[in-house]
Coordinates of C-alpha atoms (C1' of nucleotides) in Angstrom, one line a residue:
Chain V
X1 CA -25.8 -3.0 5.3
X2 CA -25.9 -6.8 7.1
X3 CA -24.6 -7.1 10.1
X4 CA -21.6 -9.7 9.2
X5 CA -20.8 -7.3 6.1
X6 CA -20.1 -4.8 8.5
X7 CA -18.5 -7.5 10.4
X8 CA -16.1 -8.1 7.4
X9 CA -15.5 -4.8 6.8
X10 CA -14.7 -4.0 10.6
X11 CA -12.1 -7.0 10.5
X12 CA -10.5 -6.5 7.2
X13 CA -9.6 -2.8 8.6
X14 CA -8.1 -4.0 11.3
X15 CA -5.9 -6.8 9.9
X16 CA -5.3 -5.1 6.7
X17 CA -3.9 -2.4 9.0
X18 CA -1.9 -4.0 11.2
X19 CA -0.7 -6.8 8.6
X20 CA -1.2 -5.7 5.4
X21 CA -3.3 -6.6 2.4
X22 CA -1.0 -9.5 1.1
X23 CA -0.2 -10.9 4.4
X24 CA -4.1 -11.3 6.0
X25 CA -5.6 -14.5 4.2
X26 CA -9.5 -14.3 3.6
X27 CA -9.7 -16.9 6.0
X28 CA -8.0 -14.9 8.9
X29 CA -10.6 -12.1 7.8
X30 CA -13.4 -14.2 8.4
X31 CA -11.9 -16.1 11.5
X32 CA -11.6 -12.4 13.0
X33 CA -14.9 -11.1 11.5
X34 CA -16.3 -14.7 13.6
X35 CA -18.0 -16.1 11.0
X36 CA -17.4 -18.9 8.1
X37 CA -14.6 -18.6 5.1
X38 CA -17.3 -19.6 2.6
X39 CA -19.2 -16.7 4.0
X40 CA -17.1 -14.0 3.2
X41 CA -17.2 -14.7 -0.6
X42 CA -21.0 -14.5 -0.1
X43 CA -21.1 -10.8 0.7
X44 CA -17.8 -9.8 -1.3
X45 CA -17.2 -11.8 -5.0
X46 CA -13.6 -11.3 -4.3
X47 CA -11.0 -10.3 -2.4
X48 CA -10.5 -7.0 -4.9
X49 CA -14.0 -5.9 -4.5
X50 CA -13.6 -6.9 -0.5
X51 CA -11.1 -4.2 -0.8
X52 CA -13.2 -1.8 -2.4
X53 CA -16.1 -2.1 -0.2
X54 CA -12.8 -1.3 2.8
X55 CA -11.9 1.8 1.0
X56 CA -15.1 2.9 0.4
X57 CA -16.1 2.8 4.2
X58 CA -13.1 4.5 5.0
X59 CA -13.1 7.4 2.7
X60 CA -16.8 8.0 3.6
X61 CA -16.4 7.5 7.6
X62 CA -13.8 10.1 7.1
X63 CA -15.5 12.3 5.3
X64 CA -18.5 12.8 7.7
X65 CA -16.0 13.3 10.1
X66 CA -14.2 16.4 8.1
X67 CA -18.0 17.9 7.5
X68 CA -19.5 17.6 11.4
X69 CA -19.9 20.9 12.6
X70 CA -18.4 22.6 9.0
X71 CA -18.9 26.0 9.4
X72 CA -20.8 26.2 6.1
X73 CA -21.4 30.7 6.5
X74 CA -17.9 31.3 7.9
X75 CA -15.2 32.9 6.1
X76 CA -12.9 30.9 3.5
X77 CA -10.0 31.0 6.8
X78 CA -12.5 30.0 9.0
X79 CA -13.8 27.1 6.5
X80 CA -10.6 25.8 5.6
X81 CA -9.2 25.7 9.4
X82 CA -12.0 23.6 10.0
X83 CA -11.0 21.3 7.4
X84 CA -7.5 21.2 9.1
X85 CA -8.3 20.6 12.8
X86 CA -11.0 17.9 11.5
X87 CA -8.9 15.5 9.6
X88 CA -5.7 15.7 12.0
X89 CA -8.0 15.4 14.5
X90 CA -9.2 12.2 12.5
X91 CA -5.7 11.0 11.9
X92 CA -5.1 10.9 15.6
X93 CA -8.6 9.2 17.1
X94 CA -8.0 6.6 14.5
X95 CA -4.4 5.5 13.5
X96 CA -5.1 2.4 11.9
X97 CA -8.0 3.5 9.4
X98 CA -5.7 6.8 9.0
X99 CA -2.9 4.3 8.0
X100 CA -4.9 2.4 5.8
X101 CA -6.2 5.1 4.0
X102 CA -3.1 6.5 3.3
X103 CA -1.5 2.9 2.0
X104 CA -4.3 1.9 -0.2
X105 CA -4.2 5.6 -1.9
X106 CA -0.9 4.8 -3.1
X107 CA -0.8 0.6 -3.6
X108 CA -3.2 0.5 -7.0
X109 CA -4.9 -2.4 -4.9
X110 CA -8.7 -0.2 -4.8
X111 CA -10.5 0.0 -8.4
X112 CA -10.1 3.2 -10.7
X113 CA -13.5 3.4 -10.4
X114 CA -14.3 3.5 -6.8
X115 CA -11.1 5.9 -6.9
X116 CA -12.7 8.4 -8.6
X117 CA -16.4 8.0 -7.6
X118 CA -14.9 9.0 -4.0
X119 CA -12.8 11.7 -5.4
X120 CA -16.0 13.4 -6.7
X121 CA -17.4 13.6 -3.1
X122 CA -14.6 16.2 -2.3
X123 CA -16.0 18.8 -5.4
X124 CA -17.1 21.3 -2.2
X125 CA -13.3 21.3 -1.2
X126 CA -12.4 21.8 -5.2
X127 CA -15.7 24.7 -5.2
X128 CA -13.9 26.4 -2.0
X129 CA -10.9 26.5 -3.2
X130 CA -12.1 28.2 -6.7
X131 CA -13.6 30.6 -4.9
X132 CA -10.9 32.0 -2.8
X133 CA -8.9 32.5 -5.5
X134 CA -11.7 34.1 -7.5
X135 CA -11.7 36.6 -4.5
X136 CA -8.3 37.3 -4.0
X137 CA -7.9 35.3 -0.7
X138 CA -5.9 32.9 -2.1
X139 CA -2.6 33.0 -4.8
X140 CA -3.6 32.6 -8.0
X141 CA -2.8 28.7 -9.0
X142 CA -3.8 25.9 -10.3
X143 CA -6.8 24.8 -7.7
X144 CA -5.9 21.0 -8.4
X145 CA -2.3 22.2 -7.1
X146 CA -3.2 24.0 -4.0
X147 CA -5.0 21.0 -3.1
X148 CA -3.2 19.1 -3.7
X149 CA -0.8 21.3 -1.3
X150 CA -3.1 21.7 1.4
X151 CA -3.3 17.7 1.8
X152 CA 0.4 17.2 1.7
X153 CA 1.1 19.6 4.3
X154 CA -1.8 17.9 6.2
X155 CA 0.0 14.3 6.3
X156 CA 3.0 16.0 7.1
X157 CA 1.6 17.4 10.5
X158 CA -0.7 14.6 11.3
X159 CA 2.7 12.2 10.6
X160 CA 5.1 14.5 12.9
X161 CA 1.9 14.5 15.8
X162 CA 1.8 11.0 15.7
X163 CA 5.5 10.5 15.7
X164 CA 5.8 12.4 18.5
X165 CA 2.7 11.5 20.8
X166 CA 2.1 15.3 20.9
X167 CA -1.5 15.7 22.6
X168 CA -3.3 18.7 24.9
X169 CA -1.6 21.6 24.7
X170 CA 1.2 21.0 22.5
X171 CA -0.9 19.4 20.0
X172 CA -3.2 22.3 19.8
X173 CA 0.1 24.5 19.6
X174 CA 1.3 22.2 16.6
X175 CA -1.7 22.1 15.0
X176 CA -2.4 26.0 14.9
X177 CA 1.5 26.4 14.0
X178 CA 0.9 23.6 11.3
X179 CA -1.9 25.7 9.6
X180 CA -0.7 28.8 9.7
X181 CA 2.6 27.8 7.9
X182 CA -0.1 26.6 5.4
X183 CA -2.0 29.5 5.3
X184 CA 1.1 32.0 4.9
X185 CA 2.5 30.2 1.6
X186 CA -1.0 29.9 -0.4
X187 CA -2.1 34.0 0.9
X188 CA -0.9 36.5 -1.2
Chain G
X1 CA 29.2 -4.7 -7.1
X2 CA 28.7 -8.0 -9.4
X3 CA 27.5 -7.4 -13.0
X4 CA 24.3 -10.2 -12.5
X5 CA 23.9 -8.0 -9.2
X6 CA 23.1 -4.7 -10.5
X7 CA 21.4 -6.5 -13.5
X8 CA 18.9 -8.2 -11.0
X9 CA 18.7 -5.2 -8.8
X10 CA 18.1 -2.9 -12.1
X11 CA 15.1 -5.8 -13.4
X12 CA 13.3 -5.5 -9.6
X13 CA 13.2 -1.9 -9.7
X14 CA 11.5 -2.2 -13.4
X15 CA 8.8 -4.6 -12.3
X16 CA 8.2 -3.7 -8.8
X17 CA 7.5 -0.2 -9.7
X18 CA 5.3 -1.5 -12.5
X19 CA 3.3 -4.8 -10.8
X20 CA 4.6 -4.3 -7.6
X21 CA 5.9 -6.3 -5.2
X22 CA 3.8 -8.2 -4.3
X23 CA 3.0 -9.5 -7.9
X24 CA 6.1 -10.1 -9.2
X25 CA 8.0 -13.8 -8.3
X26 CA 11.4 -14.1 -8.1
X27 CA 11.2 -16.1 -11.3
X28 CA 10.4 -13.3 -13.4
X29 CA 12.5 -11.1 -11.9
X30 CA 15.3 -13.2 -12.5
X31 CA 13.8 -14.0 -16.5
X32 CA 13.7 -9.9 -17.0
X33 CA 17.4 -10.0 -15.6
X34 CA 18.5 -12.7 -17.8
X35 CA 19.5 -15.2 -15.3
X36 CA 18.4 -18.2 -13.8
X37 CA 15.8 -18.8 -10.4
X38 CA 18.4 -19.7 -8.5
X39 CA 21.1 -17.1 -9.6
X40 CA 19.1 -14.4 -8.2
X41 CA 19.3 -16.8 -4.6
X42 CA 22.9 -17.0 -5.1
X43 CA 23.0 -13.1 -5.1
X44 CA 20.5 -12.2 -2.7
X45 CA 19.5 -14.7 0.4
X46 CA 15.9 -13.8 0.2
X47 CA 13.4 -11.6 -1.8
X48 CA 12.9 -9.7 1.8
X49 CA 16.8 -9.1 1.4
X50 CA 16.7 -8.0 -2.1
X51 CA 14.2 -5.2 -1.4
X52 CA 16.4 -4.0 0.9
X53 CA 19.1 -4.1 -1.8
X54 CA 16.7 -2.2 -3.9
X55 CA 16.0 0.4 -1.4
X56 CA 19.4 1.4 -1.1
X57 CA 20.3 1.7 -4.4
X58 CA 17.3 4.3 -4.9
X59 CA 18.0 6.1 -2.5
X60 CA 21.5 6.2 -3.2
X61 CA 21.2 7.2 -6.8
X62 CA 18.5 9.6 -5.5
X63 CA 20.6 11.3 -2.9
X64 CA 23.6 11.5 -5.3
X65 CA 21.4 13.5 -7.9
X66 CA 20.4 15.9 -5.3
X67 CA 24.0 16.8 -4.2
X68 CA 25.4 17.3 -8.2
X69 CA 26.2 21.0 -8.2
X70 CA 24.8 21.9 -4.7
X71 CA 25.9 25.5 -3.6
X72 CA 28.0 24.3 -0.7
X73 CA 28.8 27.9 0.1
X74 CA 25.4 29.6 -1.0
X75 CA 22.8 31.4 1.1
X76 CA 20.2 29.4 2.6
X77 CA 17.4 30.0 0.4
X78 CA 20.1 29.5 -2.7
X79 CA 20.8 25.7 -1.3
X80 CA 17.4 24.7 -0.5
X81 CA 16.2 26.1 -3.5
X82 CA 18.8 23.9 -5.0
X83 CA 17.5 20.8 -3.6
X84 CA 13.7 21.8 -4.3
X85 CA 14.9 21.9 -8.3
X86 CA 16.6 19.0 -7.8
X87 CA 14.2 16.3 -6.8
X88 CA 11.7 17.3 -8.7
X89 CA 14.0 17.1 -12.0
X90 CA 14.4 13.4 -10.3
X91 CA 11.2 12.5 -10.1
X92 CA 10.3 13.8 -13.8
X93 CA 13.6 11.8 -15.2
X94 CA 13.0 8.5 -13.3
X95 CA 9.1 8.0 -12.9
X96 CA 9.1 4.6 -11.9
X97 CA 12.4 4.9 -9.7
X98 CA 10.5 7.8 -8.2
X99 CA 7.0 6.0 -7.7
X100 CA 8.6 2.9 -6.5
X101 CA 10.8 4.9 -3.5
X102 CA 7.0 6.7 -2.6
X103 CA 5.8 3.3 -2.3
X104 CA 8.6 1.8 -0.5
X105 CA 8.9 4.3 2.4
X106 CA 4.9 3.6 2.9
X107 CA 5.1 -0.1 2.6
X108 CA 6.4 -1.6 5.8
X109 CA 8.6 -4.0 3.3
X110 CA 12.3 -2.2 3.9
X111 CA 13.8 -3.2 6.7
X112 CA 14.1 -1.2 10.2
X113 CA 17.4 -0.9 10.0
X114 CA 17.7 -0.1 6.2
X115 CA 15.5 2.4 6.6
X116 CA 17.6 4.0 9.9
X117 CA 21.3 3.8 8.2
X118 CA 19.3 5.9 4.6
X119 CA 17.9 8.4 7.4
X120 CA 21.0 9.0 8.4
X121 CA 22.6 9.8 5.4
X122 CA 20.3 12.8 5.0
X123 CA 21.9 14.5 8.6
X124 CA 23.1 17.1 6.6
X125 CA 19.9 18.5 5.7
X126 CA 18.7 18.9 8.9
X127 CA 21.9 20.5 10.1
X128 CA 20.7 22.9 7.7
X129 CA 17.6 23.4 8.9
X130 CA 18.8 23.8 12.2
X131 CA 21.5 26.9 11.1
X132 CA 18.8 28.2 9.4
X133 CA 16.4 28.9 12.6
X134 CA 19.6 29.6 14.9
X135 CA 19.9 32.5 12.1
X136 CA 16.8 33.2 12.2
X137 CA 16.1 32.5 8.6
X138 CA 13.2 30.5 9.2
X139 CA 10.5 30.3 11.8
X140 CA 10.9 28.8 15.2
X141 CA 9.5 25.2 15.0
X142 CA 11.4 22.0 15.6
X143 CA 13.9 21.0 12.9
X144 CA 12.0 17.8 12.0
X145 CA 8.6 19.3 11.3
X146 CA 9.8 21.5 8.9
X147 CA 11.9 18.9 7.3
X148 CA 8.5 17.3 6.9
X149 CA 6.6 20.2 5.6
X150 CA 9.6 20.5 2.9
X151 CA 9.0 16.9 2.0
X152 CA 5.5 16.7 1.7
X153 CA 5.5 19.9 -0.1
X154 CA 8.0 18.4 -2.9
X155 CA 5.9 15.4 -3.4
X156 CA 3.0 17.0 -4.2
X157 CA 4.8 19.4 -6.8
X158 CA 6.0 16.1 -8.4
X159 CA 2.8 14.7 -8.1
X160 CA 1.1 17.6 -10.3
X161 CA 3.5 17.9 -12.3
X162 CA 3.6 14.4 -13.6
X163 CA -0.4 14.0 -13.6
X164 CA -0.2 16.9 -15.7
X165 CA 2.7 16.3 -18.0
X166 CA 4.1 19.4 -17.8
X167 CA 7.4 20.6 -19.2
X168 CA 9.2 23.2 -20.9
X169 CA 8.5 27.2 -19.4
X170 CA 5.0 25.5 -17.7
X171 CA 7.3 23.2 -16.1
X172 CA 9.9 25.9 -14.6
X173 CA 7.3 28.4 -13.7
X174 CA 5.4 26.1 -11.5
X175 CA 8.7 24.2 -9.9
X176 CA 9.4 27.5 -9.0
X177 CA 5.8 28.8 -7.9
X178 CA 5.7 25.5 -5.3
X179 CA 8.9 26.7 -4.1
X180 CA 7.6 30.5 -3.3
X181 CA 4.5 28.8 -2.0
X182 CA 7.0 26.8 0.5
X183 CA 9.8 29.1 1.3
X184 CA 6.8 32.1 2.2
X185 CA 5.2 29.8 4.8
X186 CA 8.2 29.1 6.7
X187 CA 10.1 32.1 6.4
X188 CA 9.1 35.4 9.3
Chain T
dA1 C1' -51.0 -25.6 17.4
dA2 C1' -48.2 -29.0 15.5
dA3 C1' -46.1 -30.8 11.4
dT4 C1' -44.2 -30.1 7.0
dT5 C1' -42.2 -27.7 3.3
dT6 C1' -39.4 -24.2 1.3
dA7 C1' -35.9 -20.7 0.4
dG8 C1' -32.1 -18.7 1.7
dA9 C1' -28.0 -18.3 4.6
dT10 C1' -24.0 -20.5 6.6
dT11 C1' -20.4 -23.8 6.8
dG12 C1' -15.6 -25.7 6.2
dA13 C1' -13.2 -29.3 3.7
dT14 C1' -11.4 -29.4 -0.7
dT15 C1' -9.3 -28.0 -5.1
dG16 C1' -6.3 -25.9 -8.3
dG17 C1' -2.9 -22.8 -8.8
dT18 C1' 1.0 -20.0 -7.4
dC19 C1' 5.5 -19.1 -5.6
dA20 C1' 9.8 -18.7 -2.5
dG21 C1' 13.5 -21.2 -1.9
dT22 C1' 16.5 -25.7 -2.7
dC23 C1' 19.9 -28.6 -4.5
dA24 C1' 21.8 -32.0 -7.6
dT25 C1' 23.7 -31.3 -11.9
dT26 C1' 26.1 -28.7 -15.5
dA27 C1' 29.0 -25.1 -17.4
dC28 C1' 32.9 -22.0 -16.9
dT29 C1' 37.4 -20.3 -15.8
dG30 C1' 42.0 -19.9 -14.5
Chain X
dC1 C1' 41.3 -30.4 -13.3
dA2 C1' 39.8 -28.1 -9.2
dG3 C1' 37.0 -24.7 -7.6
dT4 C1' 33.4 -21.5 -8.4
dA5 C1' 29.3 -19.8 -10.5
dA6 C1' 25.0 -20.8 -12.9
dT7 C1' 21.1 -23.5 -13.8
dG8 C1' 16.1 -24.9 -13.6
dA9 C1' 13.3 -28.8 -12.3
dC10 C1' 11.4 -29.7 -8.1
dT11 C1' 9.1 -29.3 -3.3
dG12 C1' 6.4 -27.9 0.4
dA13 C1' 3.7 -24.4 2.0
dC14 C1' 0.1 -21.3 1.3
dC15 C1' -4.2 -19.4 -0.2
dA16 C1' -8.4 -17.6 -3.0
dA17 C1' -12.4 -19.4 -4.3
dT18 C1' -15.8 -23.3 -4.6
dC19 C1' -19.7 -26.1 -3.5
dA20 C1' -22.2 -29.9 -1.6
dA21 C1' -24.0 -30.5 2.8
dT22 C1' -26.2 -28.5 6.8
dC23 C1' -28.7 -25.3 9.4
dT24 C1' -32.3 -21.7 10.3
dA25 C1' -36.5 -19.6 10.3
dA26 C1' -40.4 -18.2 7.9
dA27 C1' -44.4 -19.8 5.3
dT28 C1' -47.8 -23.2 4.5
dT29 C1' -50.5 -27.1 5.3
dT30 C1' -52.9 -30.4 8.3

DNA sequence: AAATTTAGATTGATTGGTCAGTCATTACTG
DNA sequence: CAGTAATGACTGACCAATCAATCTAAATTT
């Protein structure tokens, strides 16, 4: 990837963000991003596909984040926990991009088709889920719903941590409390 | 309230849910209402203002549908239970309404002070939270978290359940498996 | 090694279109 | 007929996207 795509990237995170999608003109973008307006419409045809390009960066920044240090031989607890600490842990180094993520999952503003192209990058998560049931370890559901589940209860304790400031200790308390409330409801 | 009023409140919530907000001028909101441009200005002092409007008359109708019938004098798992059936029968009956309040709470559009005086309206909820830990009846964590589990929980039972059109016995069986799922994770 | 050509990247003023909000005029209504 | 509500053409501001001009640096020639 260029350097000023990056660049543009980096810049429409951040003003996206903080202002919102129909609020930051392409020219702020490329004001912030230090470089030309004519120039952004040389790396991204449009705004839309500008907005793509955001999402996809996010999405895949996060999940190498989730992944480092994935305890691929531990047990399913030990596997999903990791998932759990990960992506709070995630929410919390980065606000904005967590922010962002969450908006544009909901606003219709990113392409069906880069919607699901990164939704198929989380099969493992659909696989481990499978599996646990298949084993007993988990209540027998839908797997869709239990995910589904799991990342709701997620946002809800990466939400109330940031709400609150919690960090050291208490985080660490809310965050083991968190899953385990998680863990109770979908164990038979 | 004004006839043209609700009429122009009714014809935002139909396209904002649909094109939302952002691409839907006050001209065709007011054409979809059947009055003219300026009517709607007469009514409302600016679009930022008639969101606001809008807000309030979800959550309204929202919070009305969850009280019909509540078991003022039930157990605790009888009235939350009561609740649980209820939003999700919402959120089935009124899609859009439904999809447009997600997006809304998200969207940084309702004002500060709209959102605060709705928050406050749902104090009686967390007065129940808060009997049912004095009691004992569910686990020891503060008030608000749970109220946040309980949320996020909800949406993502009315999230599968609309991606996957269910209805009928289907329907029932999994309103009420989500609710085991939720009440077993934060019960002792 | 200097001079010249070439291809591609960068620029930002400009354009064409959109839209929130206005207000002079018209239509009701009691 | 007075007062109130409704109307819709209009305005000023904003912005995505364009494109002719300019710059940069690599390639080629003298």
């Amino acid at each position: 990837m260029n350097e000023k795509e990056a660049q543009l990237i980096e810049a429409s995170i951040d003003l996206f963000a903080q202002e919102g999608f129909w609020n930051t003109p392409t020219a702020r973008i490329a004001k912030h991003a230090g470089v030309a307006t004519g120039t952004l419409f040389n790396y991204f045809e449009s705004k839309d596909v500008l907005i793509d390009a955001v999402y996809r960066q996010l999405k895949q920044e996060w999940k190498t984040y989730l992944l480092a240090g994935y305890p691929q031989d531990g047990t399913l607890k030990e596997r999903v926990e990791h998932i759990w600490f990960r992506h709070i842990d995630w929410g919390l180094h980065f606000p904005l991009r967590y922010s962002l993520m969450m908006q544009l999952k909901l606003s219709d503003l990113v392409s069906h088709e880069m919607q699901q192209s990164q939704e198929a990058e989380l099969a493992f998560a659909y696989e481990m889920i499978v599996q646990g049931i298949a084993a007993g370890e988990l209540i027998d559901t839908d797997p869709a719903y239990l995910g589904q589940i799991f990342y709701a209860q997620l946002e809800a304790a990466v939400s109330y941590a940031t709400d609150h400031n919690l960090s050291g200790m208490p985080l660490t308390r809310h965050i083991t409390q968190g899953f385990e409330i998680f863990w109770q409801g979908v164990t038979p």
